[in-house]
Coordinates of C-alpha atoms in Angstrom, one line a residue:
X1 CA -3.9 169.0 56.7
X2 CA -6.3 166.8 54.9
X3 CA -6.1 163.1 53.8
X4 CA -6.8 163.4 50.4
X5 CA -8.5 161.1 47.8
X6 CA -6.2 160.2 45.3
X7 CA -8.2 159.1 42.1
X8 CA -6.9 155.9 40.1
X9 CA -5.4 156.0 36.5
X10 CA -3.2 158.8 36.0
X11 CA -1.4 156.5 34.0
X12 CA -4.4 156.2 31.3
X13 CA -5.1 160.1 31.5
X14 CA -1.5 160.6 30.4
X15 CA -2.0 159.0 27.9
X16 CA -5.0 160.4 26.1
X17 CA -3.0 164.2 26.9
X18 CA 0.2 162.2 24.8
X19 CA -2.6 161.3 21.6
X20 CA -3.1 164.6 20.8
X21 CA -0.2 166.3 18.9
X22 CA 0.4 169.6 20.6
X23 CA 3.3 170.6 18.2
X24 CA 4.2 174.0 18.8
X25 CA 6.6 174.0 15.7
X26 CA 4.3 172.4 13.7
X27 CA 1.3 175.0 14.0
X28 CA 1.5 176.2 10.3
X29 CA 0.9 172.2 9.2
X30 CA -1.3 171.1 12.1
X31 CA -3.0 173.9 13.4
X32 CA -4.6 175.1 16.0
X33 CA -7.2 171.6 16.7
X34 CA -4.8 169.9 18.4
X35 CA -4.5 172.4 21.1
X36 CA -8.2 172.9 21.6
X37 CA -8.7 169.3 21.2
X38 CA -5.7 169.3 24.6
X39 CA -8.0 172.2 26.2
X40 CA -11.2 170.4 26.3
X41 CA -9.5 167.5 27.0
X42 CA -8.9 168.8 30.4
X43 CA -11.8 169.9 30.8
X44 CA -13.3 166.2 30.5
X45 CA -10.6 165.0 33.2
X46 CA -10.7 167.4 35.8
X47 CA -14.0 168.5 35.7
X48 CA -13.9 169.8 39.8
X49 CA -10.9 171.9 38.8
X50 CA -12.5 173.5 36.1
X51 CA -15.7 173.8 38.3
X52 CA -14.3 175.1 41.4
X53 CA -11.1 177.6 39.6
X54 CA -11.5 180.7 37.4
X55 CA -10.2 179.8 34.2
X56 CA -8.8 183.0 31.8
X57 CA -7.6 182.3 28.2
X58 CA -4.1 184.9 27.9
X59 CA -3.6 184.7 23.9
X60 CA -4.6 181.3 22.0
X61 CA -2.1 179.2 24.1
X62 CA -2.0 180.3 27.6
X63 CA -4.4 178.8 30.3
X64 CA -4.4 180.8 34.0
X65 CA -6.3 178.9 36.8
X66 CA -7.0 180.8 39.9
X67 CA -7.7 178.8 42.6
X68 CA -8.7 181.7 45.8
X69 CA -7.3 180.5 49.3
X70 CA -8.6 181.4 52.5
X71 CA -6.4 183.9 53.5
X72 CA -4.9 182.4 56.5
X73 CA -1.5 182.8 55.1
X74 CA -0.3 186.2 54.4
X75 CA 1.7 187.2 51.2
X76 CA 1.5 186.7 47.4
X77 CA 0.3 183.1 45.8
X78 CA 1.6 180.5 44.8
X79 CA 2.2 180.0 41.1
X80 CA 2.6 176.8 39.5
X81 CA 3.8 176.6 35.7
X82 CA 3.8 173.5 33.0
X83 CA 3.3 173.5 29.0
X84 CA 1.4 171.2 27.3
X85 CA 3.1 172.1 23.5
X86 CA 5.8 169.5 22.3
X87 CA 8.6 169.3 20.3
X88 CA 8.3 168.1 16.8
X89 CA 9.3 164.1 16.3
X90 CA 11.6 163.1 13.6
X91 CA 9.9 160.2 11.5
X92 CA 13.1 158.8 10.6
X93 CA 13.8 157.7 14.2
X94 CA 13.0 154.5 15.5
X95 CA 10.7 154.2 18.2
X96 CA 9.9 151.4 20.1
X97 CA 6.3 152.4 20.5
X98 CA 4.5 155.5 18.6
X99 CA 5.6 158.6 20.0
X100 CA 1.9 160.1 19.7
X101 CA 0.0 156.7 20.7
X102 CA 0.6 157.0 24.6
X103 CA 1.5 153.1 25.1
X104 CA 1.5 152.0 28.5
X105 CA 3.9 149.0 29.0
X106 CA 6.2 147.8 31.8
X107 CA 5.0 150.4 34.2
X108 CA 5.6 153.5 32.2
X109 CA 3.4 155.7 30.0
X110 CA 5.3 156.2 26.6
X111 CA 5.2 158.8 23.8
X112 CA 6.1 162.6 22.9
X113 CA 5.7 165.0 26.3
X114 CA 5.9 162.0 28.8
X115 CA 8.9 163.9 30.6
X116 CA 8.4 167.3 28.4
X117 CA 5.9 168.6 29.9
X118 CA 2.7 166.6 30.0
X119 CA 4.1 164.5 32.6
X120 CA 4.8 167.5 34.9
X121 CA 1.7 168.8 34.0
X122 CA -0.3 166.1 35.0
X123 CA 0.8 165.8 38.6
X124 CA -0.1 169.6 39.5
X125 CA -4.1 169.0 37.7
X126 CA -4.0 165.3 39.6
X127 CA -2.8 167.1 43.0
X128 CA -5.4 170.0 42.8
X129 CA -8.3 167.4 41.6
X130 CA -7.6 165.2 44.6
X131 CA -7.5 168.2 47.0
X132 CA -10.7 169.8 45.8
X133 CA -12.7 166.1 46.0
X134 CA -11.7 166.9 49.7
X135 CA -13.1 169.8 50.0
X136 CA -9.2 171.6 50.6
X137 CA -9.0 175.2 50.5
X138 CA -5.6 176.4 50.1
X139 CA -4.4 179.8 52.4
X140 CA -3.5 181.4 50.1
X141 CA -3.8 181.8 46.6
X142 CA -3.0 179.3 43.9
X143 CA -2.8 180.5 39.7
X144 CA -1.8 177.4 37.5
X145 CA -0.1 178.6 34.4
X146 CA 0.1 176.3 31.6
X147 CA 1.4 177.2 28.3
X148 CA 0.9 175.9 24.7
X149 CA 4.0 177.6 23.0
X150 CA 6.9 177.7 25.2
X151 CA 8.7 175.3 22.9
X152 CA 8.8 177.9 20.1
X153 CA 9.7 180.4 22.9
X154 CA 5.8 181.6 22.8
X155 CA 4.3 184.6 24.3
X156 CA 1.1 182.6 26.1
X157 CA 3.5 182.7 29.5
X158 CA 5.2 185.8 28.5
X159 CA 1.8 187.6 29.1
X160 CA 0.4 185.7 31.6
X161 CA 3.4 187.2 33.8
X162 CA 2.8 190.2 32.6
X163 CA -1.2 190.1 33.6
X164 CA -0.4 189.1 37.1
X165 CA 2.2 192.2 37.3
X166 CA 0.0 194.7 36.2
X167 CA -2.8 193.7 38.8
X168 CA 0.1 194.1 41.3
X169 CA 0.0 189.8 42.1
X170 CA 3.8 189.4 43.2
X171 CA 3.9 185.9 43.6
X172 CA 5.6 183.9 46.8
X173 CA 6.7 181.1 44.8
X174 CA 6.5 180.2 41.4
X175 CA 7.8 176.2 40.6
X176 CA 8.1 175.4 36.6
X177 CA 9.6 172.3 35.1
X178 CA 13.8 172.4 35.1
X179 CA 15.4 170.1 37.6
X180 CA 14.3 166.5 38.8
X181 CA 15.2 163.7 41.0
X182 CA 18.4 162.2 39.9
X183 CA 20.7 159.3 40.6
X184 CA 24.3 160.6 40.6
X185 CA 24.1 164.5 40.4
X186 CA 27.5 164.6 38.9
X187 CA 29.9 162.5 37.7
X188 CA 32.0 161.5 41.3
X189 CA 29.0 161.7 43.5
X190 CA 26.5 158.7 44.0
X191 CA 23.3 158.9 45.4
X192 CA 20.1 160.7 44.3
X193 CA 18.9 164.3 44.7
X194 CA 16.5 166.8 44.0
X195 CA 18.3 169.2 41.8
X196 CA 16.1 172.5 41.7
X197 CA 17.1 175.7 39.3
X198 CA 17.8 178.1 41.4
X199 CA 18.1 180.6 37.7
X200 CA 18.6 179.7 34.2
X201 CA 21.1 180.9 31.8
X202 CA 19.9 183.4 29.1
X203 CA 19.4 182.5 25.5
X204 CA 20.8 184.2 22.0
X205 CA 20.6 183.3 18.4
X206 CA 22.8 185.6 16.5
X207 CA 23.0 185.2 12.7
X208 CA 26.5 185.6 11.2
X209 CA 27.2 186.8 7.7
X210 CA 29.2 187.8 5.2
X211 CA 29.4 188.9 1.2
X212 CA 32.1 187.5 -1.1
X213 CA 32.0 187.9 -5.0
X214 CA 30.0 185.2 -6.9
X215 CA 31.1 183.4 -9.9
X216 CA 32.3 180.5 -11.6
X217 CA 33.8 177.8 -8.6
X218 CA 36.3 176.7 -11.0
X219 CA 38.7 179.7 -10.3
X220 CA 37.7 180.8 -6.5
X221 CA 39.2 183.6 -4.3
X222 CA 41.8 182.3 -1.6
X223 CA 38.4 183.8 0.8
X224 CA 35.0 183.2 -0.2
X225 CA 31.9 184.5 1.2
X226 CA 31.6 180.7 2.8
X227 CA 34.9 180.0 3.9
X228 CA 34.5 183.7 6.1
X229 CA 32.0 182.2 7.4
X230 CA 33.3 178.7 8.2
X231 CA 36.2 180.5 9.9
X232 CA 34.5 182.7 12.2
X233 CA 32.5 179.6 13.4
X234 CA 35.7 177.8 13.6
X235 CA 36.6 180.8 15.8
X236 CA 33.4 180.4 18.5
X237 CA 34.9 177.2 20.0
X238 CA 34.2 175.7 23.8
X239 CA 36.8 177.9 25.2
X240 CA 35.1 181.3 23.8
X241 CA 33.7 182.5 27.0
X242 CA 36.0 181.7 30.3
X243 CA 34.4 179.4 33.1
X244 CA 32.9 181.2 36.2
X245 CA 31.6 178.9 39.3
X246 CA 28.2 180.8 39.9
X247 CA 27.3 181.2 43.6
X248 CA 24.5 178.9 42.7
X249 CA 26.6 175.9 42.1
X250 CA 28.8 176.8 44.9
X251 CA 25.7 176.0 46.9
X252 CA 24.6 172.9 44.7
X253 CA 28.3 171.7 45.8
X254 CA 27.9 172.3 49.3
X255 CA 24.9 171.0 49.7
X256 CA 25.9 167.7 47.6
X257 CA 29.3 167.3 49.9
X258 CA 26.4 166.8 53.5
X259 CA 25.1 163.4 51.4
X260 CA 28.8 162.1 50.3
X261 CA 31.2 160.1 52.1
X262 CA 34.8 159.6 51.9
X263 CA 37.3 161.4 48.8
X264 CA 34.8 163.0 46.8
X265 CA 33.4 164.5 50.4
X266 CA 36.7 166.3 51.1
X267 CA 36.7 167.2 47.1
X268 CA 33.0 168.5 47.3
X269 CA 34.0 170.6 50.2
X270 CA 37.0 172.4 49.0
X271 CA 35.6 173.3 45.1
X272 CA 32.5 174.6 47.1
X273 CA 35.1 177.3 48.6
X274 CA 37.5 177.5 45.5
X275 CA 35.5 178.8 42.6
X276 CA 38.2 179.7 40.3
X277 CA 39.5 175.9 40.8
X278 CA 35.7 174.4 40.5
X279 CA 35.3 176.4 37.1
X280 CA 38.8 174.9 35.9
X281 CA 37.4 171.1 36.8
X282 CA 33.9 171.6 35.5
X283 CA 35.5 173.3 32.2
X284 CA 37.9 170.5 31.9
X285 CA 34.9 167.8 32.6
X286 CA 32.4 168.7 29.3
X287 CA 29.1 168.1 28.7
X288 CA 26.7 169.1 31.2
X289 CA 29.8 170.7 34.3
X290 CA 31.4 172.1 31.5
X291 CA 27.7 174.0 30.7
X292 CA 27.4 174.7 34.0
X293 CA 30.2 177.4 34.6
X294 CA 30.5 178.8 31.1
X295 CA 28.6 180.3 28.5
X296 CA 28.2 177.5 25.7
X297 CA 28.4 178.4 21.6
X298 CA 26.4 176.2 19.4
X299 CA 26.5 176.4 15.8
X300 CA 23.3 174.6 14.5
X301 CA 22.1 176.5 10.9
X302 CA 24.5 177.0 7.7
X303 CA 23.0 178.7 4.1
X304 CA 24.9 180.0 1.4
X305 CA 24.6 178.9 -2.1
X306 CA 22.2 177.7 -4.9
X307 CA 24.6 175.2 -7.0
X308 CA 27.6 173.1 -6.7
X309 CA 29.8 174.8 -9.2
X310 CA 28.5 178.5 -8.4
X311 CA 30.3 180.5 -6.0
X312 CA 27.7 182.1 -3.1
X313 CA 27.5 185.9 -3.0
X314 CA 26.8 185.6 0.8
X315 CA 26.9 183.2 3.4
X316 CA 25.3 182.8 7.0
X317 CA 25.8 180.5 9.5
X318 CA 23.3 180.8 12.7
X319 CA 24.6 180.4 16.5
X320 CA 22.8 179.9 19.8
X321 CA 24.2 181.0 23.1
X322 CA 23.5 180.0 26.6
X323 CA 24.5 183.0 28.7
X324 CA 25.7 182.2 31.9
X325 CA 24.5 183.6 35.3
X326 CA 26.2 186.9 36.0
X327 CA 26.8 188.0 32.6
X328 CA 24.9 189.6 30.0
X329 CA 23.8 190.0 26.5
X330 CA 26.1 193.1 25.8
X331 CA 28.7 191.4 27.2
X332 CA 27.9 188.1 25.1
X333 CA 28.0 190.1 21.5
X334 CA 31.3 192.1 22.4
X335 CA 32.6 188.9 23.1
X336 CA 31.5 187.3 20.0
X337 CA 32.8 190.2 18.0
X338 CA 36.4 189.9 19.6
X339 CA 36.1 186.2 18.9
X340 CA 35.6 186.7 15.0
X341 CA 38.0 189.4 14.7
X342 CA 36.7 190.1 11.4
X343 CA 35.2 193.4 10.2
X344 CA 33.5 191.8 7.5
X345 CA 31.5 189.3 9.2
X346 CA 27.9 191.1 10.0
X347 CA 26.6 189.7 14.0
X348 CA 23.4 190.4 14.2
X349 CA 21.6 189.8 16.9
X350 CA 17.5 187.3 16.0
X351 CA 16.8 187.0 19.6
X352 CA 18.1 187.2 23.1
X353 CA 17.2 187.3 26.8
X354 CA 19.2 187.7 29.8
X355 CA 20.1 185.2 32.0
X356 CA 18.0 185.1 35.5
X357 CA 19.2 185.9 39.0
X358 CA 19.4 183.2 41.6
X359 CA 16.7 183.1 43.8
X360 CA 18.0 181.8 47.1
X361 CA 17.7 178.9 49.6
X362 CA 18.0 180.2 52.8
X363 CA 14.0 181.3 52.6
X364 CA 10.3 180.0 53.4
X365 CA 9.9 178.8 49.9
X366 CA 12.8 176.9 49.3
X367 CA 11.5 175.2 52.9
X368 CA 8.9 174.4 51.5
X369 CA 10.0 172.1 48.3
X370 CA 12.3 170.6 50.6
X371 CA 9.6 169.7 53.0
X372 CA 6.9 168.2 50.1
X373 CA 9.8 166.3 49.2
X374 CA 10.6 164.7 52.4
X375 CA 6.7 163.1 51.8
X376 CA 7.0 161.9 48.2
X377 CA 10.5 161.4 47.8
X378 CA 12.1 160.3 51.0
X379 CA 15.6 161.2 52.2
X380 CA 16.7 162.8 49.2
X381 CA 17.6 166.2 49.4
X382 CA 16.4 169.7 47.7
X383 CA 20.0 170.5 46.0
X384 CA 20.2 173.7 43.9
X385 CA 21.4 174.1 40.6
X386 CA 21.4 176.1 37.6
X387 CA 18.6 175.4 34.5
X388 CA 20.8 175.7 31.3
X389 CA 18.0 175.6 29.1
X390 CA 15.1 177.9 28.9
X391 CA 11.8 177.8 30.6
X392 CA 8.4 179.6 30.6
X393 CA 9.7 180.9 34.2
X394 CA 12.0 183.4 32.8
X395 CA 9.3 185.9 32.5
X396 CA 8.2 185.7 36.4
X397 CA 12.0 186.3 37.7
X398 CA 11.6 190.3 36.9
X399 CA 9.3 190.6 39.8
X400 CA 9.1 187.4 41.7
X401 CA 12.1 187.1 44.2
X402 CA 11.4 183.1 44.6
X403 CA 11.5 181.3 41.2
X404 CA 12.2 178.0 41.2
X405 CA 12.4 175.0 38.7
X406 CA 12.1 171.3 39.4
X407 CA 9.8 169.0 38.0
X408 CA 9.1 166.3 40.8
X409 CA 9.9 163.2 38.5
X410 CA 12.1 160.4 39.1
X411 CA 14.5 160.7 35.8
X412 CA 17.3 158.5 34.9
X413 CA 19.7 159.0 32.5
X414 CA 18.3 157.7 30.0
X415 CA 15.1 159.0 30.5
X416 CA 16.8 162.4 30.8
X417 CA 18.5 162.1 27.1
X418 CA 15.2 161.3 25.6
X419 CA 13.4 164.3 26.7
X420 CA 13.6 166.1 22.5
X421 CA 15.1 163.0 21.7
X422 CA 13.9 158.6 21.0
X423 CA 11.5 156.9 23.5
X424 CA 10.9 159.8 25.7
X425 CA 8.9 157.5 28.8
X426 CA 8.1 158.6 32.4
X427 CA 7.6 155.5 35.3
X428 CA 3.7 155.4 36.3
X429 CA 5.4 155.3 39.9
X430 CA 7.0 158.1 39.4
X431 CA 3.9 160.4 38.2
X432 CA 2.0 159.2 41.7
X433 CA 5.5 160.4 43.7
X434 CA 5.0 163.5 41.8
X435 CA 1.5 164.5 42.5
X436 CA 2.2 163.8 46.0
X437 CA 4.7 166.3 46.3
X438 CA 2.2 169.0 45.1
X439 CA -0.1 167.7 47.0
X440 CA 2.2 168.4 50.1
X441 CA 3.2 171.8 48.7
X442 CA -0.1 173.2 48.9
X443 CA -1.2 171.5 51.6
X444 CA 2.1 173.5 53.7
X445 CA 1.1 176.5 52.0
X446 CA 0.1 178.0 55.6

């Protein structure tokens, strides 16, 4: 194991990666500068890594790093995943500093992609940087796979996955953004954890329409092509899908009930072994439990229309689904159809993917996240969980066994709530906890 040289100003280096406006969504308005501006960025601030790893280019927007290890360790690489794309920022919210001017104040580096996924990004580029200055040669292989798309649920990862599978490169672990280090895990339990996806639920937008006869709104039809509509969203409520405790957070609740004490301890331990009760509880909880057990039904688009006295011919209202772990995207339409219960509402079907399977925590690679965390963060435990939204990952778990995502960032609440949202900030302290956890990953690689 090597004492590595750990470089100063990570905190400045996030910042210049925050300046430059890699908005996925916006790549019709912006371009693609932004995102070669990002590319040679890197190139400028980790000049050994780009001296020292083979760098491929997998469509415009995905960057694979190969980093050769010694072969002392036997079995597939290690594969570590970020993106550098953002979300788009809406100019009517207030921030308290520039979301693309990368402020640093009070110990934290501000701005759009501090938390999502610059920040996580950073600390694997610092960790390999401060390993190669010391002349560290991983046993086995490393691949860094960094995206520019995956928050318009781009294809730059979706190839790169399928590159490495068509060479025959089954990785040993792959570690994208999901989880992070948290202060109360859930509601009743105190304390901090690691909470690491063990799997992430599927995604599916499905488009629901319907025709009704236009004309005059002065004299309208007891059912218009809207109203249809409105009622069969009415009709995809919370309780569409019933709640299912995954083995997955049968695990997380295990694990959780080692680090309580007291009530919640005895309460931990028993909805660990009762998972119709623990999906009654988290269903009854909301918000994230509820999201947990259940598939969730989000209406978020509505058209229909081109004046205020005209009567619509047709109508659509879009919906996304999170599919839970252990069912599937057949199963999610039927569902949907039964739901509606109306012939004359069209479900069709813009996008979808299933949910992953769980990779488990009883193997060497879970081992090892818990033991790079015992260096940079402490006492707190590797807890597992599931990812209820959608990463760049997704693509690995059809031929990796052990996928796993955590980002290794202190996150609070707040700080959690602002990732897509107002003042999105990541702790400078935090960013140098997180490169020394992937520091200590690849160090343990052997």
């Amino acid at each position: 194991m090597t004492t590595s040289t750990v470089r100063s100003g990570i905190a400045e280096r996030l910042s210049q990666m925050i300046r430059i406006p890699t908005v996925s969504a916006e790549l019709d308005e912006r371009g693609t500068a932004p995102f070669e501006a990002f590319v040679a960025l890197i190139a400028e601030l980790y000049p050994l890594t780009h001296a020292k790893l083979h760098l491929e280019r997998h469509t415009d927007f995905g960057l694979l790093f190969h980093w050769a290890g010694s072969g002392a360790a036997s079995g597939g690489p290690v594969v570590l995943m970020a993106h550098y794309d953002v979300v788009p920022v809406d100019e009517s919210d207030d921030w308290t500093h520039p979301p693309f001017a990368g402020v640093i104040a009070d110990g934290s580096v501000y701005g759009r992609g501090a938390l999502d996924d610059k920040g996580p990004l950073i600390v694997v580029f610092e960790a390999v940087e401060n390993l190669l200055a010391d002349g560290f040669v991983p046993p086995r292989d490393v691949y860094l796979s960094f995206g520019g798309n995956e928050e318009t649920y781009g294809r730059a990862a979706e190839e790169i996955a399928r590159v490495l599978r068509d060479r025959g490169i089954v990785p040993w672990l792959v570690v994208d953004e999901g989880g992070a280090v948290v202060d109360a895990p859930l509601p009743f339990v105190p304390g901090r954890a690691a909470m690491i996806g063990v799997g992430e639920k599927g995604v599916m937008t499905v488009r629901l329409s319907a025709r009704g006869e236009g004309g005059h709104a002065s004299a309208p039809p007891s059912l218009t092509a809207v109203r249809r509509v409105a009622r069969a969203v009415d009709r995809l409520g919370p309780r569409t899908f019933r709640p299912r405790a995954s083995k997955a957070i049968l695990r997380m609740l295990s694990q959780l009930s080692a680090q309580t004490s007291g009530p919640a301890r005895h309460l931990l331990r028993l909805l660990a072994s009762t998972p119709l009760l623990t999906a009654q509880v988290f269903a009854a909880l909301g918000g994230e439990p509820a999201a947990l057990v259940r598939t969730t039904v989000a209406p978020t688009m509505q058209t229909g229309g081109t004046a205020a006295n005209v009567l619509p011919s047709q109508a659509s209202a879009t919906v996304n689904l999170r599919i839970a772990l252990g069912e599937t995207t057949q199963q999610t339409v039927y569902r949907v159809r039964r739901r509606i219960r109306d012939p004359l509402i069209a479900v069709e079907v813009v996008e979808a993917s299933e949910p992953s399977p769980e990779s488990p925590t009883d193997n060497a690679p879970f081992a090892l996240l818990a033991a790079a965390l015992e260096v940079s963060h402490p006492g707190v435990p590797a807890v597992p969980y599931v990812m209820m939204a959608a990463t760049d990952s997704r693509h690995f778990h059809r031929f990796s066994p052990a996928v796993y995502r955590f980002a290794p960032l202190d996150m609070s609440n707040a700080q959690r709530a602002s990732i897509h949202g107002v003042d999105e900030s990541v702790e400078i302290a935090a960013l140098e906890r997180g490169e020394r956890f992937h520091r200590a990953l690849l160090e343990r690689l052997g």
